[in-house]
Amino acid sequence: MSVSPRLKRVSSGKFAFSSDAVSRRDANYHPTVWGDYFLNHSSKFLETNENIREEHEKLGLQVRSLLVDEKMDHLNKIKLIDDIIRLGVDYHFESEIKGELKKLHDQDHLDLDLCSTSILFRLLRAHGFRISSDVFTKFKNANGEFESDDARGWWSLYEATHLRTPEESILEEALKISREKLEALLPQLSIPLSDCVRHALHIPYYRNVPRLVARQYIPLYDAEATKIESLARFAKIDFNMLQALHQNELKEVSRWWKDFDFATKLPYARDRISEGYYWIMGAHHEPKFSLSRKFLTKIIGITSLIDDTYDVYGNLEEVTKFTEAVERWDMEAVNDLPQYMQVIYTGLLGMYEEFKDDLINAGGRDFALYYAIEVMKEIVRSYQKEAEFFHTGYTPGFDEYMENSIISGGYKMFIILEVITRGEYSLKETLDWALTVPEMVKSSSLIARFVDDIQTYKAEEERGEDVSAVRCYMKEYGVSEEEACKRMREMIEIEWKKLNKETQETDEVTTPVVLPSLNFTRVLEVMYDEGDGYSNSQGVTKDRITALLRDPIDL
């Protein structure tokens, strides 16, 4: 079991002894790999590059002029928009991109090749425009088979298929053939196209974290013979400027974590504040969401501590007391808790109080605090249920396990909290709707659960935890381990198609939930693509944090 993006809930057969001589489980999580690095480090990029802000502003104006240039042909305009988004600078040109896409969408009979048709299809669907998958029919030959001699066309088609919805058979067919073609062509391709294809086959663009895509694509775009110099330079400078902001945010959050001394007071729990920030930054990286990132990073840190307490260290009596205290949501309740739990409870309520006025209730939305507190209470209730499963030796059925996991996985909580803290909603009905676990939120949560369990259930069992989606499915349906994992992968694809459909058919109530649902699902895909990258953050997670939060891009 695990938190949120299921910050992994693991147990162990090993025991440690607390000061009160009560035997405790111990998951043996490794210490933080970062120490106090981000607490003491600040970017010197702006200080060591004089006039860089002025250059950045000037280059941005040049890129904007290109973007709205009415003389640019359709093929180049489509590629320019795609490059701007892949390079991670689209947040500077949101209205211009929407306007140009609308013009392209409203055009009749665009004569585009497979590459440009695929890119435009992906761009339009990703930005809320309706477009039929029938646009790909013209790329089939007389035998009804997709046909192309263009490697970029196959790459672009492959990327477009990941926005398919249920019952789009032409895109299912396109996915299969484009993957086969790319795998066959890959050894023959040269850089930068070969790296673009390799990245796509590992994690498709639409399912990847935008900030990580930008870090990968900036040097690849820079290597293109047809690159636009002003755009390439602008993207590098912008990445480093945004990285400097992110480092300052992480420094502030790291100070909060250090001041509470969670790592020393709760040695059984994961010390992962840097990884938590990376998780939240992956979900929304834009400067205007700075306050939201700091709050949600603290949320993910505290939730991880609660998760480990329920799953690893606390006995049933202790965690029941904590659940009751959270239900009360009153600082006086701290006196009813064991001493080691008091620091968690104090940190939790203090954090909500800190951000209540400037973030949660911002914009006159005094009603938002109720929802922000309710989703936290709800996830603690789900941890309570899992603790009862463990301590009573009860094994739930697959449906019962999944129903609770939708909440204990944390995605419903983080999606709603991101909606609140982004502030891009106007109706209370949006929060009411999200609280009911609609299909959009449900699909995101189920993807998280299945991806998590496929990657981590074996390691979890080695530590003594025997309840997972995989094992529950095996037991209930009488299938092998291999068959259960295969079925989980099929369910992930089904839920992605449902999520695509839900996020493409929105209204005023549901639109604010789209990006939080998509982005947290993307972060999960990346965090768990090679195992539990949160609990075990010494490998690829450390490399990605290094690339995004430590090392600037050479200008």
Short mmCIF file of C-alpha atoms in Angstrom, two decimals, residues 3-479:
data_model
loop_
_atom_site.label_atom_id
_atom_site.label_comp_id
_atom_site.label_asym_id
_atom_site.label_seq_id
_atom_site.Cartn_x
_atom_site.Cartn_y
_atom_site.Cartn_z
CA VAL A 3 0.47 7.29 -0.33
CA SER A 4 -0.69 9.51 -2.96
CA PRO A 5 0.91 8.92 -6.04
CA ARG A 6 1.14 6.12 -3.76
CA LEU A 7 4.11 7.28 -1.86
CA LYS A 8 4.84 3.65 -1.24
CA ARG A 9 3.44 1.99 1.82
CA VAL A 10 5.85 -0.82 2.67
CA SER A 11 6.15 -3.02 5.71
CA SER A 12 8.87 -5.24 7.06
CA GLY A 13 9.24 -8.38 9.06
CA LYS A 14 12.07 -6.74 11.00
CA PHE A 15 11.52 -5.17 14.39
CA ALA A 16 12.96 -2.25 16.27
CA PHE A 17 12.29 -1.20 19.84
CA SER A 18 11.01 2.21 20.82
CA SER A 19 11.79 3.84 24.12
CA ASP A 20 8.55 2.49 25.61
CA ALA A 21 9.67 -1.09 24.90
CA VAL A 22 6.82 -1.72 22.42
CA SER A 23 7.93 -3.81 19.45
CA ARG A 24 7.70 -1.93 16.16
CA ARG A 25 7.99 -2.79 12.52
CA ASP A 26 10.74 -1.09 10.55
CA ALA A 27 10.83 -0.73 6.75
CA ASN A 28 14.53 0.26 6.69
CA TYR A 29 14.06 3.19 4.32
CA HIS A 30 17.34 4.66 3.19
CA PRO A 31 18.27 8.14 4.52
CA THR A 32 17.79 11.19 2.35
CA VAL A 33 20.24 11.21 -0.54
CA TRP A 34 20.38 15.01 -0.46
CA GLY A 35 21.30 15.79 3.13
CA ASP A 36 21.12 19.57 3.56
CA TYR A 37 22.09 20.33 -0.04
CA PHE A 38 18.91 22.14 -1.02
CA LEU A 39 18.71 23.80 2.38
CA ASN A 40 22.05 25.48 1.75
CA HIS A 41 22.07 25.85 -2.04
CA SER A 42 20.74 28.73 -4.09
CA SER A 43 21.15 29.31 -7.80
CA LYS A 44 23.59 32.04 -8.82
CA PHE A 45 22.34 32.06 -12.40
CA LEU A 46 20.78 35.52 -12.33
CA GLU A 47 23.67 36.98 -10.34
CA THR A 48 26.38 35.64 -12.64
CA ASN A 49 24.62 36.50 -15.91
CA GLU A 50 24.21 40.25 -16.14
CA ASN A 51 21.36 41.55 -18.26
CA ILE A 52 19.93 38.04 -18.61
CA ARG A 53 16.42 39.18 -17.68
CA GLU A 54 16.50 41.79 -20.42
CA GLU A 55 17.72 39.26 -22.96
CA HIS A 56 15.04 36.81 -21.87
CA GLU A 57 12.34 39.43 -22.31
CA LYS A 58 13.66 40.45 -25.73
CA LEU A 59 13.83 36.86 -26.95
CA GLY A 60 10.32 36.22 -25.66
CA LEU A 61 9.00 39.07 -27.78
CA GLN A 62 10.74 37.62 -30.83
CA VAL A 63 9.19 34.20 -30.23
CA ARG A 64 5.76 35.76 -29.72
CA SER A 65 6.08 37.60 -33.04
CA LEU A 66 6.89 34.35 -34.82
CA LEU A 67 3.99 32.58 -33.15
CA VAL A 68 1.39 35.08 -34.38
CA ASP A 69 3.00 35.62 -37.81
CA GLU A 70 0.15 35.26 -40.30
CA LYS A 71 2.56 34.74 -43.20
CA MET A 72 4.01 31.53 -41.74
CA ASP A 73 2.75 28.41 -43.54
CA HIS A 74 0.70 25.79 -41.70
CA LEU A 75 3.45 23.16 -41.51
CA ASN A 76 5.92 25.52 -39.86
CA LYS A 77 3.27 27.01 -37.58
CA ILE A 78 2.28 23.57 -36.30
CA LYS A 79 5.91 22.61 -35.66
CA LEU A 80 6.61 25.93 -33.95
CA ILE A 81 3.70 25.50 -31.53
CA ASP A 82 4.77 21.94 -30.76
CA ASP A 83 8.38 22.99 -30.20
CA ILE A 84 7.36 25.83 -27.87
CA ILE A 85 5.33 23.40 -25.77
CA ARG A 86 7.98 20.67 -25.73
CA LEU A 87 10.63 23.22 -24.73
CA GLY A 88 8.54 24.12 -21.68
CA VAL A 89 8.02 27.80 -22.47
CA ASP A 90 4.37 27.61 -23.54
CA TYR A 91 3.24 29.18 -20.25
CA HIS A 92 4.48 32.52 -21.62
CA PHE A 93 2.22 32.27 -24.69
CA GLU A 94 -0.95 30.51 -23.55
CA SER A 95 -3.44 32.87 -25.22
CA GLU A 96 -1.41 33.10 -28.44
CA ILE A 97 -1.14 29.30 -28.69
CA LYS A 98 -4.88 28.88 -28.09
CA GLY A 99 -5.62 31.51 -30.73
CA GLU A 100 -3.35 29.95 -33.36
CA LEU A 101 -4.74 26.48 -32.69
CA LYS A 102 -8.27 27.79 -33.09
CA LYS A 103 -7.34 29.21 -36.50
CA LEU A 104 -5.90 25.87 -37.55
CA HIS A 105 -8.91 24.01 -36.17
CA ASP A 106 -11.31 26.25 -38.11
CA GLN A 107 -9.44 25.77 -41.41
CA ASP A 108 -11.16 23.59 -43.99
CA HIS A 109 -9.26 20.96 -45.97
CA LEU A 110 -5.76 21.44 -44.60
CA ASP A 111 -3.38 19.52 -46.86
CA LEU A 112 -0.95 18.10 -44.31
CA ASP A 113 1.40 15.14 -44.30
CA LEU A 114 1.29 12.36 -41.68
CA CYS A 115 3.76 14.12 -39.38
CA SER A 116 1.92 17.45 -39.28
CA THR A 117 -1.53 15.85 -39.16
CA SER A 118 -0.46 13.79 -36.14
CA ILE A 119 1.07 16.76 -34.33
CA LEU A 120 -1.95 18.95 -34.98
CA PHE A 121 -4.32 16.18 -33.86
CA ARG A 122 -2.40 15.85 -30.58
CA LEU A 123 -2.20 19.60 -30.04
CA LEU A 124 -5.89 20.18 -30.70
CA ARG A 125 -7.10 17.39 -28.45
CA ALA A 126 -4.69 18.41 -25.69
CA HIS A 127 -6.07 21.95 -25.80
CA GLY A 128 -9.75 21.05 -25.73
CA PHE A 129 -10.61 21.22 -29.44
CA ARG A 130 -12.74 18.47 -30.93
CA ILE A 131 -11.12 16.55 -33.78
CA SER A 132 -12.06 13.17 -35.19
CA SER A 133 -9.56 10.34 -35.51
CA ASP A 134 -10.92 9.91 -39.04
CA VAL A 135 -8.29 12.43 -40.16
CA PHE A 136 -5.86 9.50 -40.27
CA THR A 137 -7.90 7.46 -42.76
CA LYS A 138 -6.20 9.10 -45.74
CA PHE A 139 -2.84 7.65 -44.66
CA LYS A 140 -4.02 4.08 -45.31
CA ASN A 141 -3.31 2.32 -48.59
CA ALA A 142 -5.71 0.31 -50.76
CA ASN A 143 -5.33 -2.64 -48.38
CA GLY A 144 -6.42 -0.56 -45.42
CA GLU A 145 -2.92 -0.43 -43.90
CA PHE A 146 -1.04 2.62 -42.64
CA GLU A 147 1.74 3.53 -45.03
CA SER A 148 4.62 6.02 -44.78
CA ASP A 149 8.33 6.31 -45.54
CA ASP A 150 8.79 9.11 -42.99
CA ALA A 151 10.28 8.20 -39.60
CA ARG A 152 9.12 11.52 -38.15
CA GLY A 153 5.64 10.70 -39.37
CA TRP A 154 5.64 7.37 -37.53
CA TRP A 155 6.99 9.07 -34.38
CA SER A 156 4.33 11.78 -34.52
CA LEU A 157 1.58 9.24 -35.18
CA TYR A 158 2.73 7.15 -32.22
CA GLU A 159 2.61 10.19 -29.95
CA ALA A 160 -0.87 11.12 -31.22
CA THR A 161 -2.32 7.67 -30.46
CA HIS A 162 -1.90 8.27 -26.73
CA LEU A 163 -4.80 10.71 -26.80
CA ARG A 164 -7.18 7.99 -28.00
CA THR A 165 -10.49 7.42 -26.27
CA PRO A 166 -12.52 4.20 -25.92
CA GLU A 167 -13.64 2.57 -29.18
CA GLU A 168 -11.28 4.48 -31.49
CA SER A 169 -10.14 1.41 -33.42
CA ILE A 170 -8.16 3.37 -36.00
CA LEU A 171 -5.91 4.75 -33.24
CA GLU A 172 -5.50 1.31 -31.68
CA GLU A 173 -4.33 0.08 -35.06
CA ALA A 174 -2.08 3.13 -35.47
CA LEU A 175 -0.52 2.58 -32.05
CA LYS A 176 0.43 -1.00 -32.88
CA ILE A 177 1.90 -0.35 -36.31
CA SER A 178 3.70 2.87 -35.35
CA ARG A 179 5.40 1.21 -32.39
CA GLU A 180 6.50 -1.70 -34.58
CA LYS A 181 7.83 0.66 -37.23
CA LEU A 182 9.71 2.82 -34.73
CA GLU A 183 11.30 -0.15 -32.99
CA ALA A 184 12.49 -1.41 -36.38
CA LEU A 185 13.71 2.00 -37.54
CA LEU A 186 15.40 3.10 -34.32
CA PRO A 187 18.86 1.56 -35.02
CA GLN A 188 18.97 3.44 -38.32
CA LEU A 189 18.02 6.86 -36.97
CA SER A 190 20.50 9.58 -36.10
CA ILE A 191 20.48 12.12 -33.27
CA PRO A 192 18.36 14.09 -32.41
CA LEU A 193 15.47 12.07 -33.92
CA SER A 194 16.74 8.79 -32.46
CA ASP A 195 16.68 10.22 -28.94
CA CYS A 196 13.19 11.65 -29.46
CA VAL A 197 11.94 8.24 -30.57
CA ARG A 198 13.72 6.45 -27.73
CA HIS A 199 12.16 8.80 -25.15
CA ALA A 200 8.70 8.32 -26.71
CA LEU A 201 8.93 4.53 -26.68
CA HIS A 202 9.95 4.63 -23.01
CA ILE A 203 7.33 7.17 -21.86
CA PRO A 204 5.07 8.75 -24.51
CA TYR A 205 5.10 12.54 -24.56
CA TYR A 206 1.47 12.93 -23.48
CA ARG A 207 2.08 10.74 -20.42
CA ASN A 208 5.36 12.36 -19.43
CA VAL A 209 6.06 15.19 -17.00
CA PRO A 210 6.27 18.49 -18.94
CA ARG A 211 9.29 19.77 -17.01
CA LEU A 212 11.22 16.55 -17.63
CA VAL A 213 10.26 16.64 -21.32
CA ALA A 214 11.64 20.17 -21.55
CA ARG A 215 14.95 19.13 -19.97
CA GLN A 216 15.26 16.30 -22.48
CA TYR A 217 14.12 18.27 -25.51
CA ILE A 218 16.11 21.49 -25.09
CA PRO A 219 19.47 19.93 -26.15
CA LEU A 220 17.75 17.87 -28.86
CA TYR A 221 16.11 20.94 -30.34
CA ASP A 222 19.41 22.79 -30.08
CA ALA A 223 20.97 20.06 -32.24
CA GLU A 224 18.38 20.42 -35.02
CA ALA A 225 19.65 22.01 -38.21
CA THR A 226 16.32 23.82 -38.64
CA LYS A 227 16.11 25.22 -35.10
CA ILE A 228 15.04 28.80 -34.51
CA GLU A 229 17.98 30.41 -32.70
CA SER A 230 15.90 32.85 -30.67
CA LEU A 231 13.60 30.07 -29.45
CA ALA A 232 16.49 27.76 -28.56
CA ARG A 233 18.24 30.48 -26.56
CA PHE A 234 15.00 31.61 -24.91
CA ALA A 235 14.24 28.05 -23.76
CA LYS A 236 17.67 27.61 -22.16
CA ILE A 237 17.51 30.90 -20.29
CA ASP A 238 13.92 30.29 -19.21
CA PHE A 239 14.77 26.82 -17.88
CA ASN A 240 17.57 28.20 -15.72
CA MET A 241 15.50 31.13 -14.47
CA LEU A 242 12.65 28.82 -13.49
CA GLN A 243 15.10 26.38 -11.92
CA ALA A 244 16.40 29.23 -9.74
CA LEU A 245 12.84 29.90 -8.52
CA HIS A 246 12.28 26.21 -7.84
CA GLN A 247 15.52 25.98 -5.87
CA ASN A 248 14.45 28.89 -3.68
CA GLU A 249 11.06 27.25 -3.05
CA LEU A 250 12.70 23.94 -2.16
CA LYS A 251 15.13 25.76 0.13
CA GLU A 252 12.20 27.34 2.00
CA VAL A 253 10.33 24.04 2.32
CA SER A 254 13.51 22.25 3.37
CA ARG A 255 13.95 24.80 6.18
CA TRP A 256 10.41 24.04 7.41
CA TRP A 257 11.15 20.30 7.31
CA LYS A 258 14.44 20.80 9.15
CA ASP A 259 12.90 23.06 11.81
CA PHE A 260 10.36 20.37 12.69
CA ASP A 261 13.22 17.86 12.75
CA PHE A 262 10.98 15.16 11.32
CA ALA A 263 13.91 13.00 10.21
CA THR A 264 15.30 12.75 13.76
CA LYS A 265 12.01 12.55 15.63
CA LEU A 266 10.48 9.99 13.26
CA PRO A 267 13.42 7.84 12.10
CA TYR A 268 11.12 5.03 10.89
CA ALA A 269 9.60 7.30 8.20
CA ARG A 270 10.84 8.35 4.78
CA ASP A 271 12.91 11.54 4.76
CA ARG A 272 11.89 12.65 1.27
CA ILE A 273 11.11 16.36 1.20
CA SER A 274 13.23 16.94 -1.94
CA GLU A 275 11.52 14.05 -3.71
CA GLY A 276 8.16 15.42 -2.58
CA TYR A 277 8.95 18.81 -4.09
CA TYR A 278 10.04 17.12 -7.33
CA TRP A 279 6.69 15.33 -7.38
CA ILE A 280 4.67 18.51 -6.91
CA MET A 281 6.85 20.58 -9.26
CA GLY A 282 6.24 17.92 -11.90
CA ALA A 283 2.51 18.49 -11.58
CA HIS A 284 2.67 22.28 -12.04
CA HIS A 285 5.93 24.16 -12.54
CA GLU A 286 4.80 27.61 -13.65
CA PRO A 287 5.94 30.65 -11.58
CA LYS A 288 2.39 31.74 -10.72
CA PHE A 289 1.85 28.51 -8.75
CA SER A 290 4.78 29.07 -6.39
CA LEU A 291 2.67 29.27 -3.23
CA SER A 292 0.71 26.18 -4.26
CA ARG A 293 3.91 24.16 -4.76
CA LYS A 294 5.20 25.05 -1.31
CA PHE A 295 1.93 24.10 0.36
CA LEU A 296 1.50 20.85 -1.57
CA THR A 297 5.10 19.84 -0.93
CA LYS A 298 4.44 20.18 2.78
CA ILE A 299 1.23 18.20 2.31
CA ILE A 300 3.07 15.37 0.56
CA GLY A 301 5.75 15.38 3.27
CA ILE A 302 3.23 15.22 6.14
CA THR A 303 1.06 12.66 4.34
CA SER A 304 4.09 10.46 3.82
CA LEU A 305 4.84 10.61 7.55
CA ILE A 306 1.25 9.70 8.39
CA ASP A 307 1.32 6.87 5.87
CA ASP A 308 4.50 5.39 7.33
CA THR A 309 3.14 5.74 10.85
CA TYR A 310 0.01 3.78 10.02
CA ASP A 311 1.75 1.25 7.82
CA VAL A 312 5.07 0.68 9.55
CA TYR A 313 5.35 1.96 13.11
CA GLY A 314 2.09 2.66 14.92
CA ASN A 315 -0.01 0.00 16.60
CA LEU A 316 -3.76 -0.10 16.04
CA GLU A 317 -4.59 1.74 19.27
CA GLU A 318 -2.19 4.59 18.44
CA VAL A 319 -3.30 5.10 14.85
CA THR A 320 -6.95 5.02 15.94
CA LYS A 321 -6.20 7.88 18.33
CA PHE A 322 -4.57 9.81 15.49
CA THR A 323 -7.58 9.22 13.24
CA GLU A 324 -9.87 10.54 15.98
CA ALA A 325 -7.67 13.60 16.46
CA VAL A 326 -7.75 14.38 12.73
CA GLU A 327 -11.54 14.05 12.76
CA ARG A 328 -11.65 16.62 15.60
CA TRP A 329 -9.22 18.97 13.75
CA ASP A 330 -8.44 20.84 16.95
CA MET A 331 -4.98 21.59 18.29
CA GLU A 332 -6.19 20.59 21.76
CA ALA A 333 -6.43 17.01 20.50
CA VAL A 334 -2.64 16.81 20.38
CA ASN A 335 -2.68 16.07 24.11
CA ASP A 336 -4.48 12.77 23.47
CA LEU A 337 -1.72 11.48 21.17
CA PRO A 338 1.46 9.51 21.87
CA GLN A 339 4.44 11.86 22.01
CA TYR A 340 5.95 10.75 18.72
CA MET A 341 2.70 11.50 16.88
CA GLN A 342 2.39 15.00 18.26
CA VAL A 343 4.96 16.51 15.90
CA ILE A 344 3.00 15.18 12.91
CA TYR A 345 -0.32 16.52 14.16
CA THR A 346 1.16 19.89 15.06
CA GLY A 347 2.82 20.15 11.65
CA LEU A 348 -0.40 19.20 9.85
CA LEU A 349 -2.72 21.69 11.52
CA GLY A 350 -0.07 24.41 11.58
CA MET A 351 0.47 24.03 7.85
CA TYR A 352 -3.21 24.50 7.06
CA GLU A 353 -3.32 27.55 9.32
CA GLU A 354 -0.25 29.02 7.59
CA PHE A 355 -1.76 28.81 4.12
CA LYS A 356 -5.43 29.29 4.99
CA ASP A 357 -5.84 32.96 4.09
CA ASP A 358 -3.28 33.53 1.31
CA LEU A 359 -3.87 30.32 -0.61
CA ILE A 360 -6.74 28.01 0.35
CA ASN A 361 -9.39 30.72 0.86
CA ALA A 362 -7.81 33.15 -1.60
CA GLY A 363 -10.06 35.10 -3.93
CA GLY A 364 -12.94 35.21 -1.47
CA ARG A 365 -13.45 31.45 -1.59
CA ASP A 366 -14.01 30.98 2.14
CA PHE A 367 -15.76 27.69 1.41
CA ALA A 368 -12.55 26.06 0.12
CA LEU A 369 -11.07 25.33 3.55
CA TYR A 370 -13.78 22.77 4.27
CA TYR A 371 -12.83 20.76 1.17
CA ALA A 372 -9.11 21.04 1.85
CA ILE A 373 -9.60 19.63 5.36
CA GLU A 374 -12.16 17.02 4.31
CA VAL A 375 -9.85 15.35 1.76
CA MET A 376 -7.14 15.07 4.43
CA LYS A 377 -9.60 13.52 6.88
CA GLU A 378 -10.71 11.13 4.16
CA ILE A 379 -7.22 9.84 3.37
CA VAL A 380 -6.51 9.30 7.09
CA ARG A 381 -9.74 7.24 7.31
CA SER A 382 -8.49 5.10 4.43
CA TYR A 383 -5.16 4.56 6.20
CA GLN A 384 -7.13 3.54 9.28
CA LYS A 385 -8.96 0.92 7.26
CA GLU A 386 -5.69 -0.45 5.85
CA ALA A 387 -4.23 -0.58 9.35
CA GLU A 388 -7.27 -2.57 10.46
CA PHE A 389 -6.76 -4.94 7.51
CA PHE A 390 -3.19 -5.57 8.64
CA HIS A 391 -3.64 -5.80 12.40
CA THR A 392 -6.68 -8.07 12.17
CA GLY A 393 -5.22 -10.26 9.42
CA TYR A 394 -8.12 -9.50 7.09
CA THR A 395 -7.60 -9.86 3.32
CA PRO A 396 -10.11 -7.76 1.34
CA GLY A 397 -11.59 -8.77 -1.99
CA PHE A 398 -10.29 -7.04 -5.13
CA ASP A 399 -13.17 -4.55 -5.39
CA GLU A 400 -13.04 -3.71 -1.67
CA TYR A 401 -9.28 -3.21 -1.87
CA MET A 402 -9.55 -0.98 -4.94
CA GLU A 403 -12.39 1.09 -3.49
CA ASN A 404 -10.25 2.00 -0.48
CA SER A 405 -7.09 2.39 -2.59
CA ILE A 406 -8.72 5.09 -4.71
CA ILE A 407 -8.62 7.20 -1.55
CA SER A 408 -5.49 5.87 0.20
CA GLY A 409 -3.48 6.31 -3.01
CA GLY A 410 -3.85 10.05 -2.38
CA TYR A 411 -4.68 11.13 -5.91
CA LYS A 412 -8.17 12.34 -5.10
CA MET A 413 -6.72 14.44 -2.27
CA PHE A 414 -3.90 15.92 -4.35
CA ILE A 415 -6.12 16.62 -7.36
CA ILE A 416 -8.65 18.53 -5.22
CA LEU A 417 -5.94 20.38 -3.30
CA GLU A 418 -4.27 21.39 -6.56
CA VAL A 419 -7.59 22.63 -7.94
CA ILE A 420 -8.02 24.72 -4.80
CA THR A 421 -4.49 26.09 -4.68
CA ARG A 422 -4.20 26.79 -8.42
CA GLY A 423 -7.26 29.02 -7.94
CA GLU A 424 -8.43 28.56 -11.55
CA TYR A 425 -12.02 27.73 -10.66
CA SER A 426 -15.00 29.92 -9.91
CA LEU A 427 -17.73 27.52 -8.86
CA LYS A 428 -18.15 25.73 -5.55
CA GLU A 429 -19.81 23.01 -7.65
CA THR A 430 -16.39 22.11 -9.06
CA LEU A 431 -15.22 20.97 -5.62
CA ASP A 432 -18.51 19.25 -4.88
CA TRP A 433 -18.18 17.34 -8.15
CA ALA A 434 -14.54 16.36 -7.58
CA LEU A 435 -15.33 15.18 -4.04
CA THR A 436 -17.71 12.51 -5.44
CA VAL A 437 -14.81 10.73 -7.23
CA PRO A 438 -16.11 11.28 -10.77
CA GLU A 439 -14.71 9.20 -13.64
CA MET A 440 -11.90 11.71 -14.32
CA VAL A 441 -10.57 11.47 -10.76
CA LYS A 442 -11.33 7.76 -10.52
CA SER A 443 -9.38 6.90 -13.67
CA SER A 444 -6.39 8.93 -12.49
CA SER A 445 -6.47 7.15 -9.14
CA LEU A 446 -6.82 3.67 -10.66
CA ILE A 447 -3.88 4.25 -13.02
CA ALA A 448 -1.83 5.29 -10.01
CA ARG A 449 -2.80 2.17 -8.08
CA PHE A 450 -2.11 -0.27 -10.90
CA VAL A 451 1.21 1.31 -11.96
CA ASP A 452 2.34 1.34 -8.32
CA ASP A 453 1.43 -2.27 -7.55
CA ILE A 454 2.87 -3.78 -10.72
CA GLN A 455 6.22 -2.20 -9.97
CA THR A 456 6.40 -2.72 -6.23
CA TYR A 457 4.32 -5.64 -4.99
CA LYS A 458 7.24 -8.11 -4.97
CA ALA A 459 9.52 -5.83 -2.97
CA GLU A 460 6.58 -5.10 -0.68
CA GLU A 461 6.02 -8.79 -0.02
CA GLU A 462 9.68 -9.25 0.89
CA ARG A 463 9.04 -6.72 3.68
CA GLY A 464 5.99 -8.55 5.00
CA GLU A 465 3.09 -6.82 3.22
CA ASP A 466 0.90 -9.36 1.40
CA VAL A 467 -2.09 -7.26 0.35
CA SER A 468 -1.84 -5.62 -3.08
CA ALA A 469 -3.98 -5.20 -6.18
CA VAL A 470 -2.00 -7.97 -7.86
CA ARG A 471 -2.48 -10.50 -5.04
CA CYS A 472 -6.13 -9.59 -4.48
CA TYR A 473 -6.81 -10.02 -8.20
CA MET A 474 -4.99 -13.36 -8.29
CA LYS A 475 -6.97 -14.66 -5.33
CA GLU A 476 -10.37 -13.45 -6.49
CA TYR A 477 -10.09 -14.52 -10.14
CA GLY A 478 -7.86 -17.57 -9.74
CA VAL A 479 -5.19 -16.43 -12.18
#
